[in-house]
Amino acid sequence: MADHRSAHISAITASQRLDSRGKPTVKVSVTTGAGTFSALVPSGASVGDYEAHELRDGHADDYGGNSVHQAVTNVENVIGPALIKQQFDVGDDLEKIDRFMIQLDGSKNKSKLGANAILGVSMACARAGAAAKGIPLYEFLRAQAGITGPYVLPVPFFNVLNGGKHSGNSMAFQEFMIAPVGAISLTHAVRLGCEVYQALKSVITEKHGASAIGVGDEGGFAPPITEPTEALDLLMAAVKRAGHEGKIKFGIDPAASGFYIRGAYDLGFKSKKQCQMSAANLSDLYRSLLDKYPIILLEDPFAEDDWEAWRRFNQNCPIELVGDDLLATNLERINTAIENSACNSLLLKINQIGTITESLEAARTAFNYGWRVFVSHRSGETTDDFIADLTVALSTGHLKAGSPCRGERVAKYNRLMDIEDQLNASSLSQEYAGKSMAWRGMD
């Protein structure tokens, strides 16, 4: 156990750094007697209306309006001095720290100080708290969340084909993911994912030419395809070429809010092609895909306020139905979805809500209702690997962090493999979720 004096904050600094799209983001460093602990905040492209507010400066001549100097200033001149004055113990008081910042901001969506400012402090304090306790971050977060039982290493859902707002092709659906549920360990799952990814690269090159293997924001390929069947057929071919048939399942994130226009779903929104569908017709499309392909997860198939479409689809949904924009990691939205029986899984994005405490609370609420929790990166990511520890801490059984390429994505998978090695070395009871979760449908 670290010295008790190491648990008090002596300094909090912030700076503007870059995310994976070359846009500014907030870096926060918290200093205690145990050292200095830093965090980088991610940012989304397809941002839901109900997410916590990301504070940007809006000056056109500074990173095109995307600079975050005010958020940095808020950390250094408002949040930092106020937190230091409180003399919180980072080892025991993460929830108090987060609640204090929420109160200090005072707005409903963290728009006064900025969710990016508040989250950076929250993440850095969690790291400082783990150090004060002398334990890994995943162990610290696990204790914060009250999770017990064997450790669960997640199934990685690799986003290997990009569309929607994440790419320049005409595919309306945003993500097509591969999930190595047939692997025997997390490390084995990463290997299978990488092998399918490389096979997909060659399949696309043969079909569309070398110019078609450019990647989208999350490392997935963005070939010139339009129809979801084209994407899924490419995945089927890649899995077969890699020799992993039967071990790989698929997930789709249409991110339907992005193509919900004037009461209809326009699958041609990225091209001049007219392809408007009602919610009922779109539901039929999804069900036809479920019948034909090994799909185990569907995320944001309808717009964030199309509650009736969600409710109807969930009445007879044989797979995991995940709410992202629908829920925005927000307790009010989660409770509304529970009342409406709108989905059966929460997508957990820490920057959607803005503190680690509220993220854990959202996960706990979802678990208590019998839902699953799917931890997620953002399209504007950083090299910070915090969510890898969070996923293990919560035993969610799966996360998505992009393709097995690009440093900001690979950082999460490398961290998960490090954690698996640590658990194996310490002989702690652990299992890989591909074997323990019923992936053909909900439990």
Short mmCIF file of C-alpha atoms in Angstrom, two decimals:
data_model
loop_
_atom_site.label_atom_id
_atom_site.label_comp_id
_atom_site.label_asym_id
_atom_site.label_seq_id
_atom_site.Cartn_x
_atom_site.Cartn_y
_atom_site.Cartn_z
CA MET A 1 0.00 0.00 0.00
CA ALA A 2 1.35 3.40 -0.94
CA ASP A 3 1.99 6.13 1.61
CA HIS A 4 -1.25 7.92 2.57
CA ARG A 5 0.33 11.26 1.66
CA SER A 6 0.59 10.05 -1.93
CA ALA A 7 -3.19 10.17 -2.20
CA HIS A 8 -3.66 13.95 -2.08
CA ILE A 9 -3.54 16.10 -5.20
CA SER A 10 -0.76 18.70 -5.25
CA ALA A 11 -1.13 19.93 -8.84
CA ILE A 12 -3.44 19.65 -11.84
CA THR A 13 -2.26 20.86 -15.25
CA ALA A 14 -3.76 20.66 -18.71
CA SER A 15 -2.63 21.15 -22.29
CA GLN A 16 -3.90 20.98 -25.84
CA ARG A 17 -2.80 17.87 -27.71
CA LEU A 18 -3.99 16.01 -30.83
CA ASP A 19 -6.43 13.18 -31.36
CA SER A 20 -6.27 10.60 -34.14
CA ARG A 21 -7.88 12.94 -36.68
CA GLY A 22 -5.38 15.73 -36.05
CA LYS A 23 -7.92 17.73 -34.08
CA PRO A 24 -7.12 19.23 -30.68
CA THR A 25 -8.12 17.46 -27.51
CA VAL A 26 -7.48 17.92 -23.80
CA LYS A 27 -4.63 16.31 -21.89
CA VAL A 28 -4.80 16.46 -18.10
CA SER A 29 -2.03 15.64 -15.62
CA VAL A 30 -2.68 15.12 -11.92
CA THR A 31 0.23 15.12 -9.50
CA THR A 32 0.21 13.40 -6.09
CA GLY A 33 2.97 12.17 -3.82
CA ALA A 34 3.05 8.99 -5.91
CA GLY A 35 3.86 10.80 -9.16
CA THR A 36 2.12 12.46 -12.10
CA PHE A 37 -0.72 10.69 -13.90
CA SER A 38 -2.09 11.78 -17.26
CA ALA A 39 -5.10 11.21 -19.47
CA LEU A 40 -6.09 12.14 -23.01
CA VAL A 41 -9.75 12.69 -23.88
CA PRO A 42 -11.34 11.13 -27.01
CA SER A 43 -13.83 12.80 -29.36
CA GLY A 44 -16.62 11.52 -31.61
CA ALA A 45 -17.57 12.28 -35.21
CA SER A 46 -21.14 10.98 -35.20
CA VAL A 47 -22.11 12.79 -32.01
CA GLY A 48 -25.57 12.17 -30.58
CA ASP A 49 -27.81 15.02 -29.45
CA TYR A 50 -27.81 13.77 -25.86
CA GLU A 51 -24.08 13.58 -25.26
CA ALA A 52 -22.28 15.71 -22.70
CA HIS A 53 -20.96 18.93 -24.19
CA GLU A 54 -17.47 18.96 -25.67
CA LEU A 55 -16.16 22.50 -25.23
CA ARG A 56 -14.36 23.92 -28.26
CA ASP A 57 -13.29 27.52 -28.81
CA GLY A 58 -14.95 28.13 -32.17
CA HIS A 59 -12.29 30.50 -33.55
CA ALA A 60 -12.06 29.80 -37.28
CA ASP A 61 -8.38 30.80 -37.47
CA ASP A 62 -7.31 28.28 -34.81
CA TYR A 63 -7.60 24.64 -35.93
CA GLY A 64 -10.71 25.60 -37.87
CA GLY A 65 -12.60 26.37 -34.67
CA ASN A 66 -11.66 23.11 -32.97
CA SER A 67 -9.08 24.36 -30.47
CA VAL A 68 -9.73 23.59 -26.79
CA HIS A 69 -7.88 26.40 -25.02
CA GLN A 70 -10.92 27.33 -22.91
CA ALA A 71 -11.30 23.74 -21.68
CA VAL A 72 -7.59 23.72 -20.81
CA THR A 73 -7.98 27.02 -18.97
CA ASN A 74 -11.00 25.67 -17.10
CA VAL A 75 -8.93 22.73 -15.84
CA GLU A 76 -6.00 24.86 -14.75
CA ASN A 77 -7.84 27.91 -13.35
CA VAL A 78 -11.19 26.56 -12.14
CA ILE A 79 -11.30 22.80 -11.62
CA GLY A 80 -7.70 22.29 -10.48
CA PRO A 81 -7.53 24.92 -7.71
CA ALA A 82 -10.97 23.96 -6.42
CA LEU A 83 -10.13 20.24 -6.26
CA ILE A 84 -6.76 20.79 -4.61
CA LYS A 85 -8.43 22.93 -1.96
CA GLN A 86 -10.82 20.07 -1.12
CA GLN A 87 -7.91 17.74 -0.23
CA PHE A 88 -9.67 14.68 -1.61
CA ASP A 89 -8.00 11.28 -1.27
CA VAL A 90 -7.67 9.99 -4.86
CA GLY A 91 -7.47 6.42 -3.58
CA ASP A 92 -10.87 6.54 -1.89
CA ASP A 93 -12.69 9.61 -3.21
CA LEU A 94 -13.05 9.26 -6.99
CA GLU A 95 -16.83 9.49 -6.74
CA LYS A 96 -16.58 12.56 -4.49
CA ILE A 97 -14.13 14.15 -6.95
CA ASP A 98 -16.46 13.53 -9.88
CA ARG A 99 -19.57 14.72 -8.04
CA PHE A 100 -17.69 17.84 -6.97
CA MET A 101 -16.79 18.65 -10.59
CA ILE A 102 -20.37 18.06 -11.74
CA GLN A 103 -21.59 20.49 -9.08
CA LEU A 104 -18.83 22.96 -9.92
CA ASP A 105 -19.98 22.96 -13.55
CA GLY A 106 -23.63 23.26 -12.58
CA SER A 107 -25.10 22.66 -16.05
CA LYS A 108 -27.09 19.62 -17.15
CA ASN A 109 -24.64 18.58 -19.88
CA LYS A 110 -21.32 19.89 -18.56
CA SER A 111 -21.41 22.77 -21.03
CA LYS A 112 -20.02 25.38 -18.64
CA LEU A 113 -16.61 23.83 -17.97
CA GLY A 114 -16.71 21.25 -20.77
CA ALA A 115 -17.11 17.50 -20.56
CA ASN A 116 -13.69 17.19 -22.17
CA ALA A 117 -12.16 19.19 -19.30
CA ILE A 118 -14.03 17.29 -16.58
CA LEU A 119 -13.43 13.83 -18.07
CA GLY A 120 -9.69 14.42 -18.41
CA VAL A 121 -9.48 15.19 -14.69
CA SER A 122 -11.68 12.21 -13.82
CA MET A 123 -9.54 9.78 -15.84
CA ALA A 124 -6.27 11.14 -14.47
CA CYS A 125 -7.59 10.97 -10.90
CA ALA A 126 -8.57 7.33 -11.44
CA ARG A 127 -5.02 6.57 -12.51
CA ALA A 128 -3.68 8.47 -9.50
CA GLY A 129 -6.09 6.56 -7.26
CA ALA A 130 -4.87 3.21 -8.57
CA ALA A 131 -1.29 4.26 -7.86
CA ALA A 132 -2.23 5.43 -4.37
CA LYS A 133 -3.68 1.98 -3.72
CA GLY A 134 -0.70 0.28 -5.33
CA ILE A 135 -2.91 -1.66 -7.76
CA PRO A 136 -3.48 -1.74 -11.54
CA LEU A 137 -6.08 0.61 -13.00
CA TYR A 138 -8.45 -2.26 -13.88
CA GLU A 139 -8.35 -3.45 -10.29
CA PHE A 140 -9.06 0.05 -8.98
CA LEU A 141 -12.01 0.55 -11.35
CA ARG A 142 -13.32 -2.93 -10.55
CA ALA A 143 -13.44 -2.01 -6.86
CA GLN A 144 -15.13 1.31 -7.70
CA ALA A 145 -17.79 -0.57 -9.65
CA GLY A 146 -18.27 -3.28 -7.04
CA ILE A 147 -17.54 -6.07 -9.52
CA THR A 148 -16.57 -9.49 -8.13
CA GLY A 149 -15.99 -12.97 -9.48
CA PRO A 150 -13.51 -14.19 -12.10
CA TYR A 151 -11.91 -11.63 -14.38
CA VAL A 152 -13.40 -11.57 -17.88
CA LEU A 153 -11.23 -10.76 -20.89
CA PRO A 154 -13.42 -9.25 -23.63
CA VAL A 155 -14.18 -10.33 -27.15
CA PRO A 156 -12.68 -7.57 -29.32
CA PHE A 157 -15.10 -6.32 -31.98
CA PHE A 158 -12.83 -5.04 -34.74
CA ASN A 159 -14.36 -2.42 -37.04
CA VAL A 160 -12.83 -3.59 -40.32
CA LEU A 161 -15.16 -1.95 -42.87
CA ASN A 162 -16.06 1.72 -42.53
CA GLY A 163 -18.96 3.66 -44.00
CA GLY A 164 -21.29 6.41 -42.81
CA LYS A 165 -19.63 9.49 -41.37
CA HIS A 166 -16.39 7.56 -40.86
CA SER A 167 -15.45 7.23 -44.54
CA GLY A 168 -15.69 8.74 -47.99
CA ASN A 169 -17.49 5.88 -49.72
CA SER A 170 -21.25 5.75 -50.39
CA MET A 171 -22.05 3.10 -47.76
CA ALA A 172 -24.71 4.43 -45.38
CA PHE A 173 -23.97 1.98 -42.56
CA GLN A 174 -21.08 3.21 -40.43
CA GLU A 175 -19.36 0.06 -39.16
CA PHE A 176 -19.02 -3.62 -39.96
CA MET A 177 -17.24 -5.52 -37.20
CA ILE A 178 -15.68 -8.95 -36.82
CA ALA A 179 -15.78 -10.69 -33.43
CA PRO A 180 -13.51 -13.71 -32.82
CA VAL A 181 -15.87 -15.47 -30.41
CA GLY A 182 -14.26 -18.82 -31.25
CA ALA A 183 -10.85 -17.83 -29.92
CA ILE A 184 -9.48 -19.49 -26.79
CA SER A 185 -8.04 -16.31 -25.23
CA LEU A 186 -7.91 -12.57 -25.76
CA THR A 187 -4.45 -12.84 -27.27
CA HIS A 188 -5.68 -15.55 -29.64
CA ALA A 189 -8.67 -13.35 -30.54
CA VAL A 190 -6.35 -10.49 -31.49
CA ARG A 191 -4.41 -12.87 -33.73
CA LEU A 192 -7.58 -14.10 -35.45
CA GLY A 193 -8.78 -10.53 -35.94
CA CYS A 194 -5.47 -9.48 -37.46
CA GLU A 195 -5.41 -12.45 -39.81
CA VAL A 196 -8.94 -11.77 -41.05
CA TYR A 197 -8.08 -8.08 -41.42
CA GLN A 198 -5.08 -8.90 -43.61
CA ALA A 199 -7.13 -11.38 -45.61
CA LEU A 200 -9.80 -8.69 -46.10
CA LYS A 201 -7.13 -6.36 -47.45
CA SER A 202 -6.22 -8.86 -50.14
CA VAL A 203 -9.88 -9.64 -50.94
CA ILE A 204 -10.64 -5.94 -51.44
CA THR A 205 -7.50 -5.41 -53.52
CA GLU A 206 -8.47 -8.24 -55.86
CA LYS A 207 -12.05 -7.02 -56.23
CA HIS A 208 -11.64 -3.25 -56.26
CA GLY A 209 -7.94 -2.55 -56.88
CA ALA A 210 -5.09 -1.31 -54.72
CA SER A 211 -6.59 2.16 -54.42
CA ALA A 212 -9.54 0.72 -52.47
CA ILE A 213 -7.60 -0.25 -49.35
CA GLY A 214 -7.44 3.20 -47.82
CA VAL A 215 -8.79 3.21 -44.28
CA GLY A 216 -11.43 5.22 -42.45
CA ASP A 217 -11.22 7.00 -39.10
CA GLU A 218 -11.18 3.77 -37.10
CA GLY A 219 -8.74 1.84 -39.28
CA GLY A 220 -11.33 -0.09 -41.25
CA PHE A 221 -11.17 -0.28 -45.01
CA ALA A 222 -13.52 1.94 -46.99
CA PRO A 223 -13.85 0.35 -50.43
CA PRO A 224 -16.30 1.70 -53.03
CA ILE A 225 -19.31 -0.25 -51.82
CA THR A 226 -22.88 0.87 -51.20
CA GLU A 227 -24.97 -2.12 -50.12
CA PRO A 228 -24.61 -3.80 -46.72
CA THR A 229 -24.63 -7.20 -48.45
CA GLU A 230 -21.50 -6.14 -50.35
CA ALA A 231 -19.75 -5.42 -47.05
CA LEU A 232 -20.86 -8.66 -45.42
CA ASP A 233 -19.89 -10.72 -48.47
CA LEU A 234 -16.40 -9.22 -48.28
CA LEU A 235 -16.22 -10.25 -44.61
CA MET A 236 -17.39 -13.78 -45.40
CA ALA A 237 -14.70 -14.09 -48.08
CA ALA A 238 -12.01 -12.74 -45.75
CA VAL A 239 -12.93 -15.11 -42.91
CA LYS A 240 -12.83 -18.05 -45.33
CA ARG A 241 -9.48 -16.98 -46.80
CA ALA A 242 -8.00 -16.63 -43.31
CA GLY A 243 -9.18 -20.15 -42.46
CA HIS A 244 -11.30 -19.07 -39.50
CA GLU A 245 -14.83 -20.05 -40.54
CA GLY A 246 -17.01 -20.79 -37.54
CA LYS A 247 -14.79 -18.75 -35.20
CA ILE A 248 -15.79 -15.26 -36.36
CA LYS A 249 -19.15 -13.55 -35.92
CA PHE A 250 -20.19 -10.12 -37.19
CA GLY A 251 -21.54 -6.92 -35.69
CA ILE A 252 -23.07 -3.94 -37.52
CA ASP A 253 -23.37 -0.33 -36.41
CA PRO A 254 -25.54 1.45 -38.99
CA ALA A 255 -25.48 4.65 -36.86
CA ALA A 256 -28.92 5.33 -38.28
CA SER A 257 -29.29 8.82 -36.79
CA GLY A 258 -26.79 9.83 -39.47
CA PHE A 259 -29.15 8.99 -42.30
CA TYR A 260 -32.52 9.70 -40.67
CA ILE A 261 -33.81 12.63 -42.71
CA ARG A 262 -37.27 14.15 -42.40
CA GLY A 263 -38.88 11.07 -40.93
CA ALA A 264 -37.33 8.51 -43.28
CA TYR A 265 -34.10 6.53 -43.48
CA ASP A 266 -32.12 7.56 -46.56
CA LEU A 267 -29.54 4.88 -47.35
CA GLY A 268 -28.44 6.98 -50.31
CA PHE A 269 -27.58 10.03 -48.23
CA LYS A 270 -23.91 9.93 -49.27
CA SER A 271 -24.67 9.71 -52.99
CA LYS A 272 -27.22 11.08 -55.42
CA LYS A 273 -29.11 7.80 -55.33
CA GLN A 274 -32.57 7.99 -53.79
CA CYS A 275 -33.03 5.17 -51.29
CA GLN A 276 -35.50 6.23 -48.63
CA MET A 277 -36.97 3.62 -46.31
CA SER A 278 -39.56 3.57 -43.58
CA ALA A 279 -38.60 2.12 -40.20
CA ALA A 280 -40.60 -1.00 -41.07
CA ASN A 281 -38.76 -1.50 -44.36
CA LEU A 282 -35.42 -0.92 -42.67
CA SER A 283 -36.36 -3.49 -40.03
CA ASP A 284 -37.08 -5.99 -42.79
CA LEU A 285 -33.65 -5.28 -44.28
CA TYR A 286 -31.96 -5.94 -40.95
CA ARG A 287 -33.86 -9.19 -40.44
CA SER A 288 -32.91 -10.39 -43.91
CA LEU A 289 -29.24 -9.75 -43.04
CA LEU A 290 -29.61 -11.63 -39.73
CA ASP A 291 -31.04 -14.59 -41.63
CA LYS A 292 -28.19 -14.71 -44.12
CA TYR A 293 -25.05 -13.80 -42.15
CA PRO A 294 -23.57 -14.73 -38.72
CA ILE A 295 -24.51 -11.42 -37.10
CA ILE A 296 -24.60 -11.34 -33.30
CA LEU A 297 -24.82 -7.61 -32.57
CA LEU A 298 -26.68 -4.64 -34.03
CA GLU A 299 -25.98 -1.13 -32.78
CA ASP A 300 -28.06 2.00 -33.44
CA PRO A 301 -30.20 0.48 -36.21
CA PHE A 302 -32.69 3.34 -35.81
CA ALA A 303 -32.50 7.05 -35.04
CA GLU A 304 -31.96 8.28 -31.50
CA ASP A 305 -35.56 9.42 -31.02
CA ASP A 306 -37.38 6.82 -33.11
CA TRP A 307 -38.53 5.02 -29.96
CA GLU A 308 -41.34 3.16 -31.67
CA ALA A 309 -38.99 1.56 -34.23
CA TRP A 310 -36.63 0.47 -31.47
CA ARG A 311 -39.45 -0.96 -29.37
CA ARG A 312 -40.99 -2.91 -32.23
CA PHE A 313 -37.67 -4.39 -33.35
CA ASN A 314 -36.70 -5.37 -29.81
CA GLN A 315 -39.94 -7.31 -29.32
CA ASN A 316 -38.49 -10.16 -31.34
CA CYS A 317 -34.77 -9.53 -31.55
CA PRO A 318 -32.62 -12.68 -31.33
CA ILE A 319 -29.30 -10.86 -30.97
CA GLU A 320 -27.68 -8.11 -28.92
CA LEU A 321 -29.39 -4.78 -29.69
CA VAL A 322 -27.14 -1.92 -28.59
CA GLY A 323 -28.15 1.67 -27.92
CA ASP A 324 -25.48 4.30 -28.61
CA ASP A 325 -26.98 7.62 -29.78
CA LEU A 326 -30.25 6.32 -28.31
CA LEU A 327 -28.76 6.20 -24.80
CA ALA A 328 -25.67 8.47 -24.87
CA THR A 329 -24.39 6.73 -21.70
CA ASN A 330 -26.98 8.88 -19.94
CA LEU A 331 -29.00 7.55 -17.00
CA GLU A 332 -32.16 9.42 -17.98
CA ARG A 333 -32.01 7.99 -21.50
CA ILE A 334 -31.20 4.50 -20.18
CA ASN A 335 -34.22 4.59 -17.86
CA THR A 336 -36.46 5.77 -20.71
CA ALA A 337 -35.18 2.89 -22.86
CA ILE A 338 -35.90 0.45 -20.04
CA GLU A 339 -39.46 1.77 -19.74
CA ASN A 340 -39.90 1.39 -23.51
CA SER A 341 -38.13 -1.99 -23.77
CA ALA A 342 -36.19 -0.35 -26.58
CA CYS A 343 -32.94 -2.36 -26.55
CA ASN A 344 -31.00 -4.91 -24.53
CA SER A 345 -27.49 -3.47 -24.36
CA LEU A 346 -25.73 -0.19 -23.51
CA LEU A 347 -22.87 1.20 -25.55
CA LEU A 348 -20.57 2.74 -22.95
CA LYS A 349 -18.57 5.78 -24.07
CA ILE A 350 -16.93 7.66 -21.24
CA ASN A 351 -16.90 11.00 -23.07
CA GLN A 352 -20.64 10.80 -23.75
CA ILE A 353 -21.31 11.35 -20.06
CA GLY A 354 -18.10 13.00 -18.91
CA THR A 355 -16.96 11.30 -15.69
CA ILE A 356 -15.78 7.82 -14.76
CA THR A 357 -18.21 7.67 -11.83
CA GLU A 358 -21.21 8.30 -14.07
CA SER A 359 -19.88 5.77 -16.59
CA LEU A 360 -19.73 3.10 -13.88
CA GLU A 361 -23.21 4.12 -12.72
CA ALA A 362 -24.58 3.74 -16.24
CA ALA A 363 -23.04 0.29 -16.54
CA ARG A 364 -24.42 -0.75 -13.16
CA THR A 365 -27.92 0.36 -14.16
CA ALA A 366 -27.71 -1.60 -17.40
CA PHE A 367 -26.44 -4.73 -15.65
CA ASN A 368 -29.15 -4.50 -13.00
CA TYR A 369 -31.78 -4.61 -15.73
CA GLY A 370 -30.22 -7.67 -17.33
CA TRP A 371 -28.65 -5.78 -20.23
CA ARG A 372 -25.20 -6.21 -21.63
CA VAL A 373 -22.63 -3.41 -21.74
CA PHE A 374 -20.46 -2.82 -24.81
CA VAL A 375 -17.48 -0.53 -24.11
CA SER A 376 -16.47 1.71 -27.00
CA HIS A 377 -13.75 4.02 -28.23
CA ARG A 378 -14.51 7.12 -30.31
CA SER A 379 -13.62 7.82 -33.93
CA GLY A 380 -11.45 10.70 -32.76
CA GLU A 381 -9.29 8.60 -30.41
CA THR A 382 -6.01 9.06 -28.60
CA THR A 383 -3.20 6.75 -27.60
CA ASP A 384 -4.69 6.58 -24.10
CA ASP A 385 -5.63 2.96 -23.32
CA PHE A 386 -7.96 3.70 -20.37
CA ILE A 387 -10.97 1.89 -21.83
CA ALA A 388 -9.06 -1.40 -22.01
CA ASP A 389 -8.77 -1.37 -18.21
CA LEU A 390 -12.37 -0.22 -17.89
CA THR A 391 -13.63 -3.13 -19.98
CA VAL A 392 -11.80 -5.70 -17.85
CA ALA A 393 -12.88 -3.91 -14.67
CA LEU A 394 -16.57 -4.16 -15.60
CA SER A 395 -16.37 -7.72 -17.01
CA THR A 396 -18.48 -6.52 -19.94
CA GLY A 397 -17.28 -9.34 -22.19
CA HIS A 398 -16.74 -7.16 -25.25
CA LEU A 399 -15.46 -3.84 -26.49
CA LYS A 400 -14.80 -2.12 -29.76
CA ALA A 401 -11.66 -0.10 -30.31
CA GLY A 402 -11.36 -0.10 -34.10
CA SER A 403 -9.33 -2.18 -36.51
CA PRO A 404 -6.11 -3.95 -35.57
CA CYS A 405 -4.18 -1.08 -37.14
CA ARG A 406 -3.45 2.59 -36.34
CA GLY A 407 -1.62 3.27 -33.10
CA GLU A 408 -4.56 4.74 -31.18
CA ARG A 409 -6.58 1.56 -31.82
CA VAL A 410 -3.77 -0.95 -31.35
CA ALA A 411 -2.89 0.67 -28.00
CA LYS A 412 -6.12 -0.71 -26.52
CA TYR A 413 -5.57 -4.24 -27.83
CA ASN A 414 -1.95 -4.24 -26.67
CA ARG A 415 -3.06 -3.16 -23.21
CA LEU A 416 -5.64 -5.97 -23.07
CA MET A 417 -2.95 -8.51 -23.93
CA ASP A 418 -0.74 -7.01 -21.19
CA ILE A 419 -3.61 -7.40 -18.70
CA GLU A 420 -4.17 -11.00 -19.77
CA ASP A 421 -0.47 -11.71 -19.21
CA GLN A 422 -0.63 -10.07 -15.76
CA LEU A 423 -3.65 -12.12 -14.73
CA ASN A 424 -2.05 -15.32 -15.96
CA ALA A 425 1.20 -14.53 -14.16
CA SER A 426 -0.63 -13.87 -10.89
CA SER A 427 -2.76 -17.04 -11.26
CA LEU A 428 -5.95 -15.02 -10.79
CA SER A 429 -9.14 -16.67 -12.01
CA GLN A 430 -10.00 -15.34 -15.46
CA GLU A 431 -11.81 -16.38 -18.61
CA TYR A 432 -12.18 -15.22 -22.19
CA ALA A 433 -15.71 -14.03 -22.91
CA GLY A 434 -15.88 -15.77 -26.29
CA LYS A 435 -16.30 -19.04 -24.44
CA SER A 436 -18.47 -17.82 -21.59
CA MET A 437 -21.12 -15.63 -23.26
CA ALA A 438 -24.01 -16.93 -25.37
CA TRP A 439 -23.18 -15.13 -28.60
CA ARG A 440 -25.86 -16.74 -30.77
CA GLY A 441 -28.42 -14.68 -28.91
CA MET A 442 -29.11 -13.13 -25.57
CA ASP A 443 -28.91 -15.29 -22.44
#
